mmCIF file of C-alpha atoms in Angstrom:
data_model
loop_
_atom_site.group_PDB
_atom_site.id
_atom_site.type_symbol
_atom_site.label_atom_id
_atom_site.label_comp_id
_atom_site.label_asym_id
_atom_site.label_seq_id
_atom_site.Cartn_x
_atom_site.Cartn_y
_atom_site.Cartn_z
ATOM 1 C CA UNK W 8 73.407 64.183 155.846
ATOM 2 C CA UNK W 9 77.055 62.751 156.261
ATOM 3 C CA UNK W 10 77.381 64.469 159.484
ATOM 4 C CA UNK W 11 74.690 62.935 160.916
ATOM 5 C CA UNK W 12 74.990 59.275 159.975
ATOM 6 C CA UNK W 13 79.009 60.400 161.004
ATOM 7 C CA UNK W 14 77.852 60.910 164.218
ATOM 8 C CA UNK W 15 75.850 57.983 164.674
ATOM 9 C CA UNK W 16 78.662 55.874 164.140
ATOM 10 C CA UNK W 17 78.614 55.310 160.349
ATOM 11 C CA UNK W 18 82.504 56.007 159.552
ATOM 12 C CA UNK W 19 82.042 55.343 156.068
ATOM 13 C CA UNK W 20 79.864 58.381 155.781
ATOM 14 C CA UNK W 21 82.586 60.940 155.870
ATOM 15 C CA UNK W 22 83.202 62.437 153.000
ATOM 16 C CA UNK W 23 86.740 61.755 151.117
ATOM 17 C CA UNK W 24 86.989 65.171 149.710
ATOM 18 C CA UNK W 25 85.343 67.998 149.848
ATOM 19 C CA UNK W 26 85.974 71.999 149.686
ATOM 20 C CA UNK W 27 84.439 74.886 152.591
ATOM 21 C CA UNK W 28 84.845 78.387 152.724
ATOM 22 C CA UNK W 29 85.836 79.311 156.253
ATOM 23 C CA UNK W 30 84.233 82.564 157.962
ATOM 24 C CA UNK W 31 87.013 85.148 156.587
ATOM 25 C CA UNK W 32 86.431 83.866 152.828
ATOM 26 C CA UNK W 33 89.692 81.306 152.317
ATOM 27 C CA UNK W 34 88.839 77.877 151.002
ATOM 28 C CA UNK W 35 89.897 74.936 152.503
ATOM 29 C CA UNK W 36 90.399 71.575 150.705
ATOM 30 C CA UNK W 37 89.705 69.150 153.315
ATOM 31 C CA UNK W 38 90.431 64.725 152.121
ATOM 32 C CA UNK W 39 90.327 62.127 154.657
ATOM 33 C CA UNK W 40 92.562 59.459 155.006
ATOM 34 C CA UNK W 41 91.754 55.902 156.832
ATOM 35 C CA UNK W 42 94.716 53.846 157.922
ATOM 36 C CA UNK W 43 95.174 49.548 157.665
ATOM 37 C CA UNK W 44 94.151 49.994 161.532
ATOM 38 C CA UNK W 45 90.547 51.775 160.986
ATOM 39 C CA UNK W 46 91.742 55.443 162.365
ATOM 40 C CA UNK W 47 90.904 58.469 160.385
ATOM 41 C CA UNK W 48 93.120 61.711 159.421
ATOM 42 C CA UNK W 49 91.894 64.684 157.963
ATOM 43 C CA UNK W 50 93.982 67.397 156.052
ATOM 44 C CA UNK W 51 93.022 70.435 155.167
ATOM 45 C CA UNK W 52 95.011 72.740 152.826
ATOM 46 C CA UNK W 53 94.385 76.416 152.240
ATOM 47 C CA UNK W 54 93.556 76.611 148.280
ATOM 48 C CA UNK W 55 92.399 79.812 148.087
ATOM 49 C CA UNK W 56 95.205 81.361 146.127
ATOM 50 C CA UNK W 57 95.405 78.738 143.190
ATOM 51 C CA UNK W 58 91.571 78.562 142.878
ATOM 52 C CA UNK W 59 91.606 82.445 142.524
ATOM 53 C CA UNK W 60 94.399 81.960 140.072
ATOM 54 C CA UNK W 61 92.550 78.892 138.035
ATOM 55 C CA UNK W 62 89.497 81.105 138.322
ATOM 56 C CA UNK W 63 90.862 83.796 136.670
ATOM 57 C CA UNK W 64 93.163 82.007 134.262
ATOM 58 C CA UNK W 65 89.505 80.616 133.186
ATOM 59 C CA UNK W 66 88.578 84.237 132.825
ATOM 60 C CA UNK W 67 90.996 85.149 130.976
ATOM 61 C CA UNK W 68 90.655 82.201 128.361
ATOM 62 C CA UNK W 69 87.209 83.309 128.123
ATOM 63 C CA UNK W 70 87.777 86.789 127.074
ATOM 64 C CA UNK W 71 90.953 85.555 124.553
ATOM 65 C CA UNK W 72 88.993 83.112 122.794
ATOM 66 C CA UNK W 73 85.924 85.870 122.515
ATOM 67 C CA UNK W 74 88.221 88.690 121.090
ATOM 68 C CA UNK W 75 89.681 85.993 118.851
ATOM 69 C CA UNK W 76 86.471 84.971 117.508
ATOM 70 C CA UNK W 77 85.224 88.909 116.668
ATOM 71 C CA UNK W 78 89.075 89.316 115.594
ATOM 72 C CA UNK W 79 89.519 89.735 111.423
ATOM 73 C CA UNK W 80 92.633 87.599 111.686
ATOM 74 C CA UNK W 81 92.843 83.629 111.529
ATOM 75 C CA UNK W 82 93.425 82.300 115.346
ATOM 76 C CA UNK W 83 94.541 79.149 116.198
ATOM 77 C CA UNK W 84 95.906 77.446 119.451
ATOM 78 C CA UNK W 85 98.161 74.832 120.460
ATOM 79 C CA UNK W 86 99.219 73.319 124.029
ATOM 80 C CA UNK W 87 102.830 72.197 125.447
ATOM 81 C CA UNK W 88 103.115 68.977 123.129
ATOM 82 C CA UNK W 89 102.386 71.322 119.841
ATOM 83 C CA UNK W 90 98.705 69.853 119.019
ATOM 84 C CA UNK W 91 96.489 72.083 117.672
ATOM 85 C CA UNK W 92 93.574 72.605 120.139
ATOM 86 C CA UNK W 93 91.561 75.611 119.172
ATOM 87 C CA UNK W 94 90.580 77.199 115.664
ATOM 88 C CA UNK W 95 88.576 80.940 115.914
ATOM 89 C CA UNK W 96 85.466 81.930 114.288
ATOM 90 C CA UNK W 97 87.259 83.439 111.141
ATOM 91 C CA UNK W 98 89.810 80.455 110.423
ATOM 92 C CA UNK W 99 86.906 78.078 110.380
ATOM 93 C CA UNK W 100 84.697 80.395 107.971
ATOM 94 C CA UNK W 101 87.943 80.538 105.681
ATOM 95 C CA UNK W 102 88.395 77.207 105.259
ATOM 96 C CA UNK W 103 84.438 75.924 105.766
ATOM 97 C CA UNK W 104 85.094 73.106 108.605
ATOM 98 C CA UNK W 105 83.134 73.088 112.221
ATOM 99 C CA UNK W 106 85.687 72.637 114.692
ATOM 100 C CA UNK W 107 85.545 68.770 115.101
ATOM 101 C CA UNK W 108 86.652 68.639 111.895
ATOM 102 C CA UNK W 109 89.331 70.931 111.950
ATOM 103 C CA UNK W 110 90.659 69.183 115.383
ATOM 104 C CA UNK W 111 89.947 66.092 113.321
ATOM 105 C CA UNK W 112 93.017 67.125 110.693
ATOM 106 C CA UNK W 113 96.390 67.133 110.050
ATOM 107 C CA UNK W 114 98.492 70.322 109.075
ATOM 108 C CA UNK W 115 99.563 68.019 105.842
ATOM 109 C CA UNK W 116 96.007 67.871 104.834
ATOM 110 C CA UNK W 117 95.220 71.438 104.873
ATOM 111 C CA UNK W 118 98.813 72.907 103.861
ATOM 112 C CA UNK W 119 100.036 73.347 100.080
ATOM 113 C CA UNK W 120 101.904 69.979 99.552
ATOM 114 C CA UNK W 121 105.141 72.398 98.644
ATOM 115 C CA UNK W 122 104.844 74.454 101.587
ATOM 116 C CA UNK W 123 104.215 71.520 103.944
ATOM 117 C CA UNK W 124 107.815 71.053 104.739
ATOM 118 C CA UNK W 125 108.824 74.389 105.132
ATOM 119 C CA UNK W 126 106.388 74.901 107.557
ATOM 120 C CA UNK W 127 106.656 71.812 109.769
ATOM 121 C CA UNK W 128 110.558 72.509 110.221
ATOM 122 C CA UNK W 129 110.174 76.292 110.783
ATOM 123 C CA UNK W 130 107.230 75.348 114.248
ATOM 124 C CA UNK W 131 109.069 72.316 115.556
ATOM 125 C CA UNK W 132 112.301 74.965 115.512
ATOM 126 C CA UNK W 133 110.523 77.202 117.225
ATOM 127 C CA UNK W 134 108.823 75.014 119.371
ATOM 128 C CA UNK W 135 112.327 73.355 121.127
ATOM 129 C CA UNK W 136 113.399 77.011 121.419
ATOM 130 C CA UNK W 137 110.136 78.355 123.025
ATOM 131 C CA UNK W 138 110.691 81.319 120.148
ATOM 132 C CA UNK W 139 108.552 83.023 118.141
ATOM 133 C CA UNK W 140 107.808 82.270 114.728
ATOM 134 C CA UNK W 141 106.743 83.783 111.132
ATOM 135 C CA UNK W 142 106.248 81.609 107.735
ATOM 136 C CA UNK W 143 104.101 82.301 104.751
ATOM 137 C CA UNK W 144 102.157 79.511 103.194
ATOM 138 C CA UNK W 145 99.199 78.427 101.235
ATOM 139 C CA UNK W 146 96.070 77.291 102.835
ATOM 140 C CA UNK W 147 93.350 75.498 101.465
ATOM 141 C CA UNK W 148 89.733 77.552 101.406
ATOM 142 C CA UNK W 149 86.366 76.363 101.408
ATOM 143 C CA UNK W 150 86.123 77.017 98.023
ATOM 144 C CA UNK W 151 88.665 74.273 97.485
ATOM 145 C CA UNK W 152 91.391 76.591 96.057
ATOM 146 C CA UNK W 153 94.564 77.875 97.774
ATOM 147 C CA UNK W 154 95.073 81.045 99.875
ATOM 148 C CA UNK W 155 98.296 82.616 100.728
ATOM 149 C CA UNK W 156 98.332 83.195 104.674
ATOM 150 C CA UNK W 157 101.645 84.711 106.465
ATOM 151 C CA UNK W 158 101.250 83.084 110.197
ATOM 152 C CA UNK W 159 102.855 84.646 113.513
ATOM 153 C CA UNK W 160 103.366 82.363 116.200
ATOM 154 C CA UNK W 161 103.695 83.440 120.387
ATOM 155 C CA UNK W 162 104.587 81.229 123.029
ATOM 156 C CA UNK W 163 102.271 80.884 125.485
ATOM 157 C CA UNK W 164 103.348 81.062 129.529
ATOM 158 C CA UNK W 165 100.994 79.578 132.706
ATOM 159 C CA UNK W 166 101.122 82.202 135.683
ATOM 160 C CA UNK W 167 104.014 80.025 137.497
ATOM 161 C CA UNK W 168 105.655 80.580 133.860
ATOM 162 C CA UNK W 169 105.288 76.794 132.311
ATOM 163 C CA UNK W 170 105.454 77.236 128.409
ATOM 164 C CA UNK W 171 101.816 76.359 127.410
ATOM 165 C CA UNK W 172 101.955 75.988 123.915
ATOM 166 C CA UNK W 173 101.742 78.723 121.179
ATOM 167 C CA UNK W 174 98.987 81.065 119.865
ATOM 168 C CA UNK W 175 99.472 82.009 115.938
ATOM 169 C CA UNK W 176 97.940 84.530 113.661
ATOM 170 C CA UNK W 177 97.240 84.346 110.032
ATOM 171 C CA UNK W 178 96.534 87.236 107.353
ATOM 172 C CA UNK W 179 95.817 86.526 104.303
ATOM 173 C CA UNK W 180 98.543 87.779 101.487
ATOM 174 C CA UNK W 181 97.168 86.458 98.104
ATOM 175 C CA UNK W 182 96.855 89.582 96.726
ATOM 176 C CA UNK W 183 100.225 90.939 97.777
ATOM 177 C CA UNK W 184 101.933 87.416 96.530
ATOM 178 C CA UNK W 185 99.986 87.822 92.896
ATOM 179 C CA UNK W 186 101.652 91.566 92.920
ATOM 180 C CA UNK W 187 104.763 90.138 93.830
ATOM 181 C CA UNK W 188 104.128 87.386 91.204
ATOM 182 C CA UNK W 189 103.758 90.063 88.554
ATOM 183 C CA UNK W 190 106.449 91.998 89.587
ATOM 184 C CA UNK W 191 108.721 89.268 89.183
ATOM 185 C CA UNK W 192 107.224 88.137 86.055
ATOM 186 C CA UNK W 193 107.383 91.804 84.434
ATOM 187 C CA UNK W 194 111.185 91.656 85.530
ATOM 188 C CA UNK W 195 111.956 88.846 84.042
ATOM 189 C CA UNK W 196 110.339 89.993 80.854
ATOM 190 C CA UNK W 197 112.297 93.380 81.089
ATOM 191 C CA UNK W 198 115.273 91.418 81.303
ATOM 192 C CA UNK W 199 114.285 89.268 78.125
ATOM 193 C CA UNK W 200 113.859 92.098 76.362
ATOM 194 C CA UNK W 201 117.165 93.728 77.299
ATOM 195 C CA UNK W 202 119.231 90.778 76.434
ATOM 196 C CA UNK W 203 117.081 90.898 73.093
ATOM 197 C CA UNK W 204 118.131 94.428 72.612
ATOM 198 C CA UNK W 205 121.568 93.925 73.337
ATOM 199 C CA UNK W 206 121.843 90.543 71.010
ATOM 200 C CA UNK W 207 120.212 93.163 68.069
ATOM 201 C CA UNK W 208 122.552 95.960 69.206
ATOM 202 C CA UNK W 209 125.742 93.150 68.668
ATOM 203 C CA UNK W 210 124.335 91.911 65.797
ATOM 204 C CA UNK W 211 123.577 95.573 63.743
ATOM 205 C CA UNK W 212 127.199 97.128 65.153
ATOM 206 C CA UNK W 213 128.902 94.196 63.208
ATOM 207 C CA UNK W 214 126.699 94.075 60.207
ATOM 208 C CA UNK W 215 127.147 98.426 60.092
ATOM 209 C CA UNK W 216 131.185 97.737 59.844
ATOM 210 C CA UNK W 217 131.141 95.770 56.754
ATOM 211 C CA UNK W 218 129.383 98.629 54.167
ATOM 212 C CA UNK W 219 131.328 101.268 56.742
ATOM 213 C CA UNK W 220 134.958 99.829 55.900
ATOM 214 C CA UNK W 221 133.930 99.401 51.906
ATOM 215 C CA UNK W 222 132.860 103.636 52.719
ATOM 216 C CA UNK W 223 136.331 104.117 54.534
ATOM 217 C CA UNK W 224 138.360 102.047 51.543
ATOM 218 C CA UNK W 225 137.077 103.653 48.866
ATOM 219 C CA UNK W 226 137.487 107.536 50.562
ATOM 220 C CA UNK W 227 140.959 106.585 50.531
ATOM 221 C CA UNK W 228 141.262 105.904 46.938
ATOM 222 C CA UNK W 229 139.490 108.412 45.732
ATOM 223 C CA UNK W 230 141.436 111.316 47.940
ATOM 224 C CA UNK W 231 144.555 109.253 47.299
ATOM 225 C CA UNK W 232 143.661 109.843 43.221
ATOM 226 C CA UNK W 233 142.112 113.706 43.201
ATOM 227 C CA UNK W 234 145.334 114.665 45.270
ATOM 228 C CA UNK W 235 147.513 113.487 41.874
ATOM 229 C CA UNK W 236 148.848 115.218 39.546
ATOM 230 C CA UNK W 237 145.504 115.526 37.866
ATOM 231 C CA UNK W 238 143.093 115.696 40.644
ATOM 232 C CA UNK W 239 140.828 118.078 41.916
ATOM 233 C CA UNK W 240 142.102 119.660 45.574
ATOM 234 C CA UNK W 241 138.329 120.607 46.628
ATOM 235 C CA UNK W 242 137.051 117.202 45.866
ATOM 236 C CA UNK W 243 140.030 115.568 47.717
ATOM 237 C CA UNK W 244 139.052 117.226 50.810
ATOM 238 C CA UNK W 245 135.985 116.260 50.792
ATOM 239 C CA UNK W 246 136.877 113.123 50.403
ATOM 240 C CA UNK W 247 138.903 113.912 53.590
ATOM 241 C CA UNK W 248 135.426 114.848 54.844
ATOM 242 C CA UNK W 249 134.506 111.550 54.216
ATOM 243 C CA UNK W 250 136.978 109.732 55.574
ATOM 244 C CA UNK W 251 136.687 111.608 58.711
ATOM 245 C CA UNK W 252 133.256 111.184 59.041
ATOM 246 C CA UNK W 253 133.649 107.347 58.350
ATOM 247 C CA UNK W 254 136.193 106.918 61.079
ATOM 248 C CA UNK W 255 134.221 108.663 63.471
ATOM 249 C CA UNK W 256 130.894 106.326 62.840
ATOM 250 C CA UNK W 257 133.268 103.460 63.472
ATOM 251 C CA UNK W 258 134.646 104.884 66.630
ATOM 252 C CA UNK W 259 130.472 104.981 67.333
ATOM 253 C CA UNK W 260 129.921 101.393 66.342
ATOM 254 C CA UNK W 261 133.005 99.923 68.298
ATOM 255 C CA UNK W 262 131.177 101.668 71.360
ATOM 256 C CA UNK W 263 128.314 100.102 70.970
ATOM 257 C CA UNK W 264 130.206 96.542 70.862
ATOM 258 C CA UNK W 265 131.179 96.913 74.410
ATOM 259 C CA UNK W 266 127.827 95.980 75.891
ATOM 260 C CA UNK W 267 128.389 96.009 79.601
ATOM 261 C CA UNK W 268 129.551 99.390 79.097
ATOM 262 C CA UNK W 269 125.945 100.003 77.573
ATOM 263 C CA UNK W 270 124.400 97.933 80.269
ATOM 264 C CA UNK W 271 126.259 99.328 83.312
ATOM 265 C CA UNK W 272 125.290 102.876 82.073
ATOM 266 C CA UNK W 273 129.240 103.852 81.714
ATOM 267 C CA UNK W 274 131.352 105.288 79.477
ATOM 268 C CA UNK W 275 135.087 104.789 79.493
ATOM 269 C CA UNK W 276 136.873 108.448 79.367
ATOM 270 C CA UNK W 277 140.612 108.038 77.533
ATOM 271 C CA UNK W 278 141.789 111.388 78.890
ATOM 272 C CA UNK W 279 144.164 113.476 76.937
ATOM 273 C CA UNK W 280 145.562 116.986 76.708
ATOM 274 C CA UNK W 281 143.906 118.355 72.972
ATOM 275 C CA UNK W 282 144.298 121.323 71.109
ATOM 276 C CA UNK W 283 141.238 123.059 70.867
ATOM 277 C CA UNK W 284 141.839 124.526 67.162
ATOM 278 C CA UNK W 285 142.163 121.528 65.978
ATOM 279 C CA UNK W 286 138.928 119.829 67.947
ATOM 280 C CA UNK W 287 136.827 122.932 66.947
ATOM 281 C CA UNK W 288 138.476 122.401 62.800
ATOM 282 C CA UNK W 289 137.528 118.449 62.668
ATOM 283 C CA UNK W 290 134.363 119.241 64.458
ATOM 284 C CA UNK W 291 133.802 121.772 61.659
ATOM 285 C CA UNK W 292 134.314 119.772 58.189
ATOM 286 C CA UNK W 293 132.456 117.511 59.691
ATOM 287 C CA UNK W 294 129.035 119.221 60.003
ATOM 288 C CA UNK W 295 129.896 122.149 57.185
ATOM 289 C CA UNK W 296 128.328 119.823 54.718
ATOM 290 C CA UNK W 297 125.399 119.136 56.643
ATOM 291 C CA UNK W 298 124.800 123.071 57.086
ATOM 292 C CA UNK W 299 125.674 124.181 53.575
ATOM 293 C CA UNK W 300 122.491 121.603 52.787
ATOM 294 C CA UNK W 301 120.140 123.606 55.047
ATOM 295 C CA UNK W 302 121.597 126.495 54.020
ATOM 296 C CA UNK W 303 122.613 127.768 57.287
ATOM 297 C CA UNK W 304 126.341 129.570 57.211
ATOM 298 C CA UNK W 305 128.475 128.149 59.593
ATOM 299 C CA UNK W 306 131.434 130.007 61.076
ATOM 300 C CA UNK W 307 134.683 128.537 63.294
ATOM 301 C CA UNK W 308 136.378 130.899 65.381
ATOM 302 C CA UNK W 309 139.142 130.143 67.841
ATOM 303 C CA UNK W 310 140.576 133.320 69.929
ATOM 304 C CA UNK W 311 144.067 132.679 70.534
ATOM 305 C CA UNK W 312 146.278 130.467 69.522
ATOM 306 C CA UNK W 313 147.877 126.773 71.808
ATOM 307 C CA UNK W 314 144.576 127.025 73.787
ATOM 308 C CA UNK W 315 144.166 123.040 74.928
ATOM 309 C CA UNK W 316 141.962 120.703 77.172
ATOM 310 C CA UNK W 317 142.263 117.901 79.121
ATOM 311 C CA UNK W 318 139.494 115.612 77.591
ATOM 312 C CA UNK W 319 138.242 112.848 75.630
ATOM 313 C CA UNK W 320 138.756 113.528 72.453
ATOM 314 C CA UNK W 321 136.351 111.257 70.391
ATOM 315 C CA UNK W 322 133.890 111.799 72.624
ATOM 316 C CA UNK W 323 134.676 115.463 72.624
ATOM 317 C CA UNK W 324 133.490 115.656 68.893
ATOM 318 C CA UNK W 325 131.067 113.565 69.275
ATOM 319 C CA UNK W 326 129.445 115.846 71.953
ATOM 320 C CA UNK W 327 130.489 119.008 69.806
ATOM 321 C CA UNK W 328 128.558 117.509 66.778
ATOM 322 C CA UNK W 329 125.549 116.636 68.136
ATOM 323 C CA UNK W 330 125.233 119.895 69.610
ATOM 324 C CA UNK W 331 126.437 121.995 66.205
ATOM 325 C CA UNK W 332 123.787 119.232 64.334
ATOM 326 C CA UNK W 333 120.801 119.794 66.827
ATOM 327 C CA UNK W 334 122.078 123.756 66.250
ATOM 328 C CA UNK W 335 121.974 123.737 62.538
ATOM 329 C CA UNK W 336 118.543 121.997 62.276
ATOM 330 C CA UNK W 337 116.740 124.280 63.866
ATOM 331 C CA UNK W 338 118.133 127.872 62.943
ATOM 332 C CA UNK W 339 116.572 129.726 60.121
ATOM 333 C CA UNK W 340 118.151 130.042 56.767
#
């Protein structure tokens, strides 16, 4: 061997580099040196802590890359300059490359041309900052069409704490994004059909007030008239009834101009001490008619006299006569 033809004279048989385990297990890397003047030196440095560390850093890469492969998620790798340098078993399947050919691409060829961008700036970001990352974007499958994947990105750190590039995992999202597509679309077609209600609602409060005010006009002249000389009192109040009853379907229809009040789900409360007599007699003439039709006898009592409230008044009636309405409807004769 060497050490033979060494010792015969034949200096050019040493070896220039070579490893040996000493006696107690430590490794020794031993490189010789010649000088201009034909004289030898030998170094040799104890190595057996970084080969145990390369060793098991090997290991380790090993096992990662196996988990990753079994792993439902799509794995991929980059180093310190941000070049992609492994793909696992599932992110290969998805999109139906080997992994030369996946090495082979850029991230422009297999990103959605609108999510490209987005994408690029979001990892280089991270990437100066040695940060972690999260973007959702579309990835082309094997079949050719596009899958949504959401992507996590962790730096990577060497034993002696070097960044070493990042490790990212994808899920795929498509379904989640088409729920989220529908969502949005069935919003915006709740919010067409709103605006469509609301542009009827305008449109039928203003087209109600033009017959209404003829109603109102004409009540007028005819109690005005059966309250003369010749009239008829009973038919002038109920012409009053009439009146009354017109004035409070306008108050009704003016509400329902104010659409944001509508919209917002408010009402506006003009608050105002009332007497309650007079609430419970207006509330009366206007629903007598409607119970004398149904033949249902309707009664008003008040006990006491200057009893008030602090209340809205037209809404007040209002309230009272859908209740007294709903009331006489459904009582027996």
């Amino acid at each position: 061997g060497h050490i033979d033809r060494m010792a015969a004279g034949d200096a050019e048989a040493l070896l220039q580099h070579y490893r040996r385990r000493k006696r107690d297990g430590s490794l020794l890397d031993v490189e010789t040196h010649r000088s201009p003047d034909g004289s030898l030196v030998r170094t040799y440095t104890d190595v057996t802590a970084s080969v145990a560390a390369e060793h098991a850093l090997r290991e380790s890469e090993t096992r990662f890359r196996a988990l990753a492969d079994a792993a439902p998620a799509l794995i991929w790798v980059s180093d310190d300059e941000g070049r992609q340098t492994w793909f696992n078993q599932r992110w290969l399947e998805y999109t139906g490359r080997t992994m030369r050919e996946e090495l082979g691409l850029s991230w422009a060829s297999r990103i959605h041309p609108d999510d490209y961008q987005r994408c690029y700036d979001t990892f280089r970001l991270a990437f100066s900052e040695r940060q972690r990352y999260s973007l959702e974007f579309r990835l082309r499958r094997a079949d050719g069409g596009w899958g949504w994947i959401v992507d996590s990105g962790i730096p990577r750190h060497l034993p002696d704490g070097r960044f070493d590039g990042f490790v990212s995992y994808g899920w795929e999202i498509s379904e989640r994004k088409a729920a989220e597509a529908a969502l949005i679309a069935a919003k915006e077609e709740a919010e067409r059909a709103n605006r469509a209600k609301s542009e009827f609602l305008s449109r039928m409060s203003h087209e109600l007030r033009t017959p209404l005010n003829a109603i109102l006009g004409f009540a007028e002249v005819i109690e005005r008239q059966l309250l003369g000389p010749s009239g008829v009192p009973a038919y002038a109040t109920y012409a009053q009834y009439i009146s009354e009853s017109g004035r409070l379907l306008l108050s009704i229809i003016n509400d329902m101009l104010d659409l944001s009040k509508i919209e917002a789900g408010r009402m506006e409360l003009h608050v105002e001490t009332i007497d309650a007599a007079e609430i419970l007699d207006r509330v009366s003439h206007l629903v007598k008619g409607f119970a004398h039709n149904i033949g249902v006898k309707l009664e008003t009592r008040c006990e006491g006299d200057g009893i008030t409230l602090r209340a809205d008044p037209q809404l007040t009636i209002q309230m009272l006569v859908n209740l007294l309405t709903n009331a006489i409807k459904f009582t027996p004769k």
